XYZ file of C-alpha atoms in Angstrom:
407
model
C 132.761 141.219 156.112
C 132.580 142.726 159.604
C 134.354 145.945 160.565
C 136.994 144.204 162.692
C 137.857 141.800 159.861
C 138.036 144.651 157.314
C 140.428 146.585 159.557
C 142.523 143.467 160.095
C 142.687 142.819 156.334
C 143.912 146.352 155.623
C 146.470 146.231 158.456
C 147.750 142.890 157.122
C 148.170 144.524 153.702
C 150.051 147.451 155.297
C 152.391 144.978 157.022
C 152.915 143.147 153.712
C 154.035 146.337 151.969
C 157.730 147.354 152.096
C 156.951 150.713 153.747
C 158.199 151.202 157.309
C 156.905 153.850 159.713
C 157.519 155.817 162.871
C 154.305 157.034 164.541
C 154.004 160.012 166.919
C 150.550 160.384 168.524
C 149.229 162.895 171.027
C 145.653 163.311 172.189
C 143.982 160.405 170.404
C 144.066 157.578 167.814
C 145.425 155.227 170.472
C 143.270 152.342 169.197
C 145.188 152.495 165.882
C 148.379 151.464 167.677
C 146.605 148.438 169.072
C 145.408 147.441 165.608
C 148.858 147.897 164.092
C 150.621 145.944 166.830
C 148.106 143.127 167.339
C 148.157 141.925 163.719
C 151.087 139.582 162.896
C 153.826 141.251 160.858
C 153.831 144.511 162.842
C 157.647 144.533 162.985
C 157.711 144.772 159.164
C 155.988 148.166 159.391
C 156.297 149.736 162.806
C 159.810 150.934 163.646
C 158.795 153.020 166.652
C 155.680 154.507 168.243
C 155.854 157.422 170.693
C 153.012 159.075 172.620
C 154.274 162.471 173.874
C 151.262 163.141 176.076
C 152.548 165.496 178.744
C 153.616 169.073 177.992
C 157.247 168.359 178.940
C 157.281 165.239 176.749
C 156.089 167.265 173.749
C 158.662 170.003 174.431
C 161.435 167.395 174.466
C 160.178 165.835 171.224
C 159.987 169.164 169.395
C 163.000 170.775 171.031
C 160.926 173.880 171.731
C 157.817 175.107 173.572
C 154.835 174.828 171.185
C 152.442 177.770 170.954
C 149.526 175.449 170.158
C 149.322 171.718 170.835
C 146.459 170.791 168.512
C 146.946 172.142 164.980
C 147.808 171.048 161.465
C 151.213 172.699 161.760
C 151.932 170.682 164.913
C 150.882 167.403 163.259
C 153.099 168.189 160.247
C 156.066 169.044 162.467
C 155.595 165.752 164.339
C 155.364 163.887 161.014
C 158.626 165.406 159.790
C 160.380 164.443 163.042
C 158.911 160.939 162.725
C 160.074 160.709 159.103
C 163.657 161.685 159.972
C 163.587 159.151 162.795
C 162.228 156.495 160.418
C 164.984 156.907 157.826
C 167.546 156.387 160.612
C 165.836 153.230 161.890
C 164.662 151.679 158.623
C 166.293 148.917 156.645
C 168.483 150.426 153.921
C 166.612 151.237 150.744
C 163.131 150.675 152.187
C 160.488 153.413 151.702
C 159.467 155.093 154.971
C 156.760 157.397 156.305
C 156.549 159.554 159.408
C 153.108 159.818 161.023
C 152.113 162.782 163.194
C 148.741 162.985 164.955
C 147.411 165.503 167.447
C 143.852 165.646 168.742
C 141.525 167.470 171.103
C 138.815 164.893 171.777
C 136.042 164.570 174.353
C 137.189 165.103 177.936
C 135.793 165.081 181.431
C 134.744 167.740 182.332
C 133.551 168.641 178.792
C 135.786 171.078 176.860
C 134.521 174.369 175.488
C 136.224 174.254 172.103
C 135.765 172.004 169.087
C 136.449 168.294 169.178
C 138.972 167.892 166.363
C 142.089 166.135 165.234
C 144.912 166.691 162.762
C 146.896 164.042 160.922
C 150.013 164.375 158.799
C 152.083 161.786 156.955
C 155.489 162.588 155.505
C 157.212 160.500 152.838
C 160.422 161.514 151.089
C 158.624 163.172 148.185
C 155.247 164.218 149.586
C 153.151 165.087 152.602
C 149.509 164.142 153.226
C 147.500 166.305 155.633
C 144.033 165.672 157.101
C 141.957 167.631 159.583
C 138.551 166.656 160.979
C 136.154 168.563 163.229
C 133.850 166.159 165.056
C 130.271 166.882 166.109
C 130.223 167.632 169.821
C 128.176 165.482 172.211
C 127.635 162.845 169.509
C 130.167 160.274 170.747
C 131.997 159.210 173.868
C 135.754 159.720 174.168
C 136.314 156.068 173.245
C 134.137 156.411 170.141
C 135.920 159.582 169.021
C 139.288 157.851 169.487
C 138.072 154.954 167.357
C 136.935 157.277 164.538
C 140.327 159.051 164.615
C 142.021 155.643 164.508
C 139.958 154.647 161.458
C 141.106 157.795 159.635
C 144.744 157.196 160.599
C 144.760 153.556 159.412
C 143.142 154.497 156.088
C 145.724 157.275 155.593
C 148.558 154.850 156.321
C 147.073 152.378 153.832
C 147.040 155.092 151.172
C 150.650 156.058 151.939
C 151.646 152.378 151.701
C 149.773 152.098 148.371
C 147.372 149.562 149.839
C 143.901 149.349 148.299
C 140.741 148.786 150.283
C 138.640 150.917 152.587
C 136.088 150.733 155.379
C 133.565 153.053 156.996
C 135.458 155.554 159.138
C 132.373 156.324 161.196
C 132.275 160.003 160.222
C 128.846 161.577 159.570
C 127.948 163.411 156.342
C 128.637 166.779 157.996
C 132.078 165.661 159.281
C 133.918 165.999 155.983
C 137.704 165.604 156.299
C 139.789 168.467 154.939
C 142.472 166.609 152.990
C 145.467 167.767 150.972
C 148.513 166.222 149.337
C 151.666 168.183 148.530
C 154.333 166.626 146.324
C 157.988 167.637 146.318
C 160.318 167.536 143.338
C 163.786 166.050 143.726
C 165.161 169.606 143.726
C 162.822 170.600 146.582
C 163.813 167.515 148.590
C 167.501 168.353 148.192
C 166.874 171.979 149.194
C 165.108 170.712 152.325
C 168.108 168.493 153.027
C 170.641 171.330 152.590
C 168.527 173.504 154.923
C 168.457 170.755 157.571
C 164.759 169.835 157.395
C 165.551 166.332 156.074
C 168.476 164.443 157.587
C 169.327 162.417 154.468
C 167.997 161.079 151.182
C 168.648 157.562 149.902
C 169.077 156.792 146.211
C 168.764 152.966 146.158
C 170.387 152.338 142.783
C 171.620 148.866 143.795
C 170.011 145.861 142.167
C 167.970 144.829 145.231
C 164.291 145.709 144.826
C 163.914 147.137 148.338
C 167.376 146.884 149.789
C 168.828 144.153 151.945
C 167.492 142.416 155.020
C 170.818 143.148 156.685
C 170.363 146.210 158.906
C 174.038 147.055 159.132
C 175.189 149.620 156.600
C 178.710 149.557 155.180
C 179.232 153.213 154.266
C 181.982 154.766 152.180
C 181.805 158.571 152.660
C 183.383 160.992 150.207
C 182.956 163.940 147.851
C 183.135 161.654 144.772
C 184.310 164.394 142.459
C 184.620 162.135 140.536
C 183.581 158.616 141.606
C 186.315 156.238 140.454
C 187.197 152.531 140.392
C 189.197 152.864 143.629
C 186.022 153.824 145.505
C 184.078 150.892 144.038
C 186.860 148.391 144.785
C 187.379 149.703 148.338
C 183.713 149.236 149.256
C 183.701 145.768 147.704
C 186.764 144.719 149.739
C 185.310 146.293 152.910
C 182.221 144.120 152.466
C 184.352 140.985 152.412
C 186.344 142.116 155.471
C 183.286 142.721 157.667
C 181.331 139.715 156.440
C 178.386 141.399 154.763
C 175.899 144.186 155.291
C 174.278 146.752 153.024
C 176.908 148.575 150.940
C 176.358 152.243 150.161
C 178.223 155.443 149.456
C 177.560 158.658 151.386
C 177.864 162.153 149.977
C 177.529 165.113 152.356
C 175.861 168.129 150.761
C 177.281 170.268 153.565
C 181.039 170.689 153.957
C 182.964 171.551 157.106
C 185.106 174.280 155.544
C 183.463 175.001 152.175
C 180.057 176.273 151.009
C 177.387 173.569 150.667
C 177.008 171.824 147.322
C 174.340 173.238 145.056
C 171.346 171.117 144.076
C 172.761 170.869 140.541
C 176.139 169.661 141.882
C 174.459 167.030 144.054
C 172.384 165.751 141.134
C 175.465 165.569 138.884
C 177.382 163.507 141.436
C 174.382 161.262 142.111
C 174.194 160.461 138.373
C 177.580 158.736 138.683
C 176.104 156.219 141.134
C 173.047 155.657 138.986
C 175.343 154.799 136.061
C 177.348 152.440 138.287
C 174.233 150.853 139.823
C 175.343 151.671 143.380
C 173.286 153.042 146.263
C 174.246 156.499 147.513
C 172.979 158.409 150.545
C 173.046 162.212 150.418
C 173.344 163.654 153.938
C 173.980 167.061 155.485
C 176.564 166.025 158.079
C 180.270 166.456 157.285
C 181.509 165.318 160.721
C 181.889 161.653 161.637
C 180.437 162.032 165.133
C 177.273 163.382 163.478
C 177.339 160.652 160.818
C 177.448 158.117 163.672
C 174.207 159.584 165.044
C 172.607 159.444 161.592
C 173.726 155.878 160.869
C 173.981 154.051 164.224
C 175.578 150.622 164.113
C 177.198 151.256 160.739
C 180.702 150.536 159.489
C 182.421 153.533 157.883
C 185.047 152.816 155.248
C 187.847 155.408 155.388
C 191.431 155.901 154.278
C 194.377 155.851 156.679
C 194.795 159.612 156.235
C 191.240 160.187 157.481
C 191.799 157.790 160.395
C 194.893 159.782 161.384
C 192.865 162.995 161.426
C 190.093 161.361 163.459
C 192.464 160.644 166.370
C 194.442 163.888 166.125
C 193.563 166.248 169.035
C 194.335 169.171 166.706
C 190.881 168.705 165.187
C 189.228 168.801 168.641
C 190.452 172.263 169.657
C 193.711 170.672 170.772
C 191.996 168.560 173.470
C 192.955 164.876 173.758
C 190.127 164.413 176.289
C 187.563 165.944 173.906
C 188.746 163.648 171.115
C 188.207 160.593 173.341
C 184.763 161.824 174.423
C 183.537 162.379 170.860
C 184.912 159.118 169.475
C 183.644 157.341 172.596
C 180.154 158.584 171.735
C 180.625 157.193 168.217
C 181.656 153.868 169.724
C 178.506 153.751 171.857
C 176.361 154.026 168.719
C 177.941 150.756 167.555
C 179.950 152.359 164.757
C 183.188 150.875 163.427
C 185.834 152.319 161.084
C 187.235 150.061 158.368
C 190.583 151.554 157.382
C 192.191 151.104 153.980
C 195.812 151.927 153.164
C 196.362 155.249 151.432
C 199.207 156.835 149.507
C 199.809 160.127 151.349
C 202.426 162.474 149.848
C 204.261 159.563 148.256
C 204.209 157.407 151.425
C 201.854 154.431 151.701
C 200.139 154.689 155.102
C 198.139 151.934 156.855
C 196.191 151.715 160.114
C 199.133 150.104 161.898
C 201.143 153.299 161.306
C 198.686 155.324 163.416
C 198.774 155.582 167.207
C 195.160 154.776 168.178
C 194.245 155.326 171.878
C 193.542 152.041 173.655
C 190.038 153.130 174.750
C 188.824 153.279 171.141
C 191.240 150.913 169.407
C 188.619 148.210 168.805
C 186.592 150.707 166.719
C 189.263 150.618 164.011
C 189.641 147.569 161.775
C 192.373 147.307 159.167
C 191.685 146.417 155.549
C 194.824 144.401 154.655
C 197.062 146.130 152.106
C 197.261 142.927 150.066
C 193.475 143.153 149.610
C 193.349 146.834 148.782
C 195.495 149.945 148.490
C 194.327 153.374 147.342
C 197.006 154.885 145.105
C 194.827 157.441 143.315
C 192.477 160.136 144.610
C 189.630 162.140 143.107
C 191.813 165.254 143.447
C 194.590 163.651 141.374
C 192.060 162.518 138.779
C 190.684 166.072 138.533
C 194.230 167.414 138.113
C 194.926 164.843 135.393
C 191.612 165.633 133.715
C 192.469 169.325 133.985
C 195.788 168.614 132.280
C 194.034 166.655 129.539
C 191.506 169.460 129.062
C 194.323 172.037 128.956
C 196.161 170.022 126.285
C 192.934 169.702 124.300
C 192.439 173.480 124.434
C 196.064 174.074 123.410
C 195.749 171.586 120.549
C 192.497 173.181 119.420
C 194.152 176.617 119.491
C 197.066 175.288 117.409
C 194.602 173.770 114.920
C 192.849 177.138 114.545
C 196.153 178.962 114.092
C 197.356 176.388 111.555
C 194.060 176.627 109.696
C 194.397 180.432 109.568
C 197.903 180.104 108.091
C 196.652 177.752 105.353
C 193.811 180.170 104.498
C 196.345 182.978 104.113
């Protein structure tokens, strides 16, 4: 089998895998993009490809001025940015990778330093890193780019768990320096709390790799505990909006409380595993930030939350600021599905709230006859606290009674 056919076969296998990718390249491996995009099925894999070639373009990508453009640290930073971009763009529940590549290849006039490139691939639970120093004056720029592209495609195949290999074109002295670092679930969640990862998906639903429907139907909450009202509300919301990918969203970071600990997050996630429901753990407590994380999604909320969303009090008292922020949410394609809620003994629905005309079409009512939330997690905790208190009191009485009998 010729080289071109071998490359095509491996790229076809990459496209047949469920893994989706965002690729950031600078300074080389451009041929790899052509291979990925010219083989049918590219849209199954490639979510986005960006080539930040100019200095200003790289500064805008990173959000800072880099001290060195061609390094392993730079490739890994690009890969992490690509990964966070990929989880936002991917189909719900699909595995994703972020690819970062930076190279210093042959130039005209010839460069003084080494000809080298650095590659990094980030998945949710691991990072692969590769660096290669090429022999100077051995190849043309086009040939060096092709070798770098070979290495990139083989690394992507490995990340996608695709078997098969081909000659990368490296000589015996050009030995790649490769490493793989795995992260535990606890390390991933720490990275999320610290803001390195934007969210983590636990696809506990029955679908093998999620749904083909890109639109997420998201029910946010603290889920302390998860209860039947939450499950029923999301089910009804699905019927109201005509389908999508249903999932719950738990923010590890709170607006007015300390962040959840890793142990607390894991405990709450276990509830969804037991229920067989997908949950996303994010680090954004505010809806305008959630809208950026999950563009085009439908958020399922109670009427009390809807009332707070349109209350200028929560926007430093500015009606204009409230419209600007919710207008930005609207431009991301987000919609709020509003269920009735019992608030201080009064059943409140969307129609009871004065929604500004400019954003009114963002809010869709879940009919009260289909669903009404009459219990909250807070009330359940209070009831459970009462039960636990009675159990402790009963246990104390049993001990006291036992002591009396012994006497």
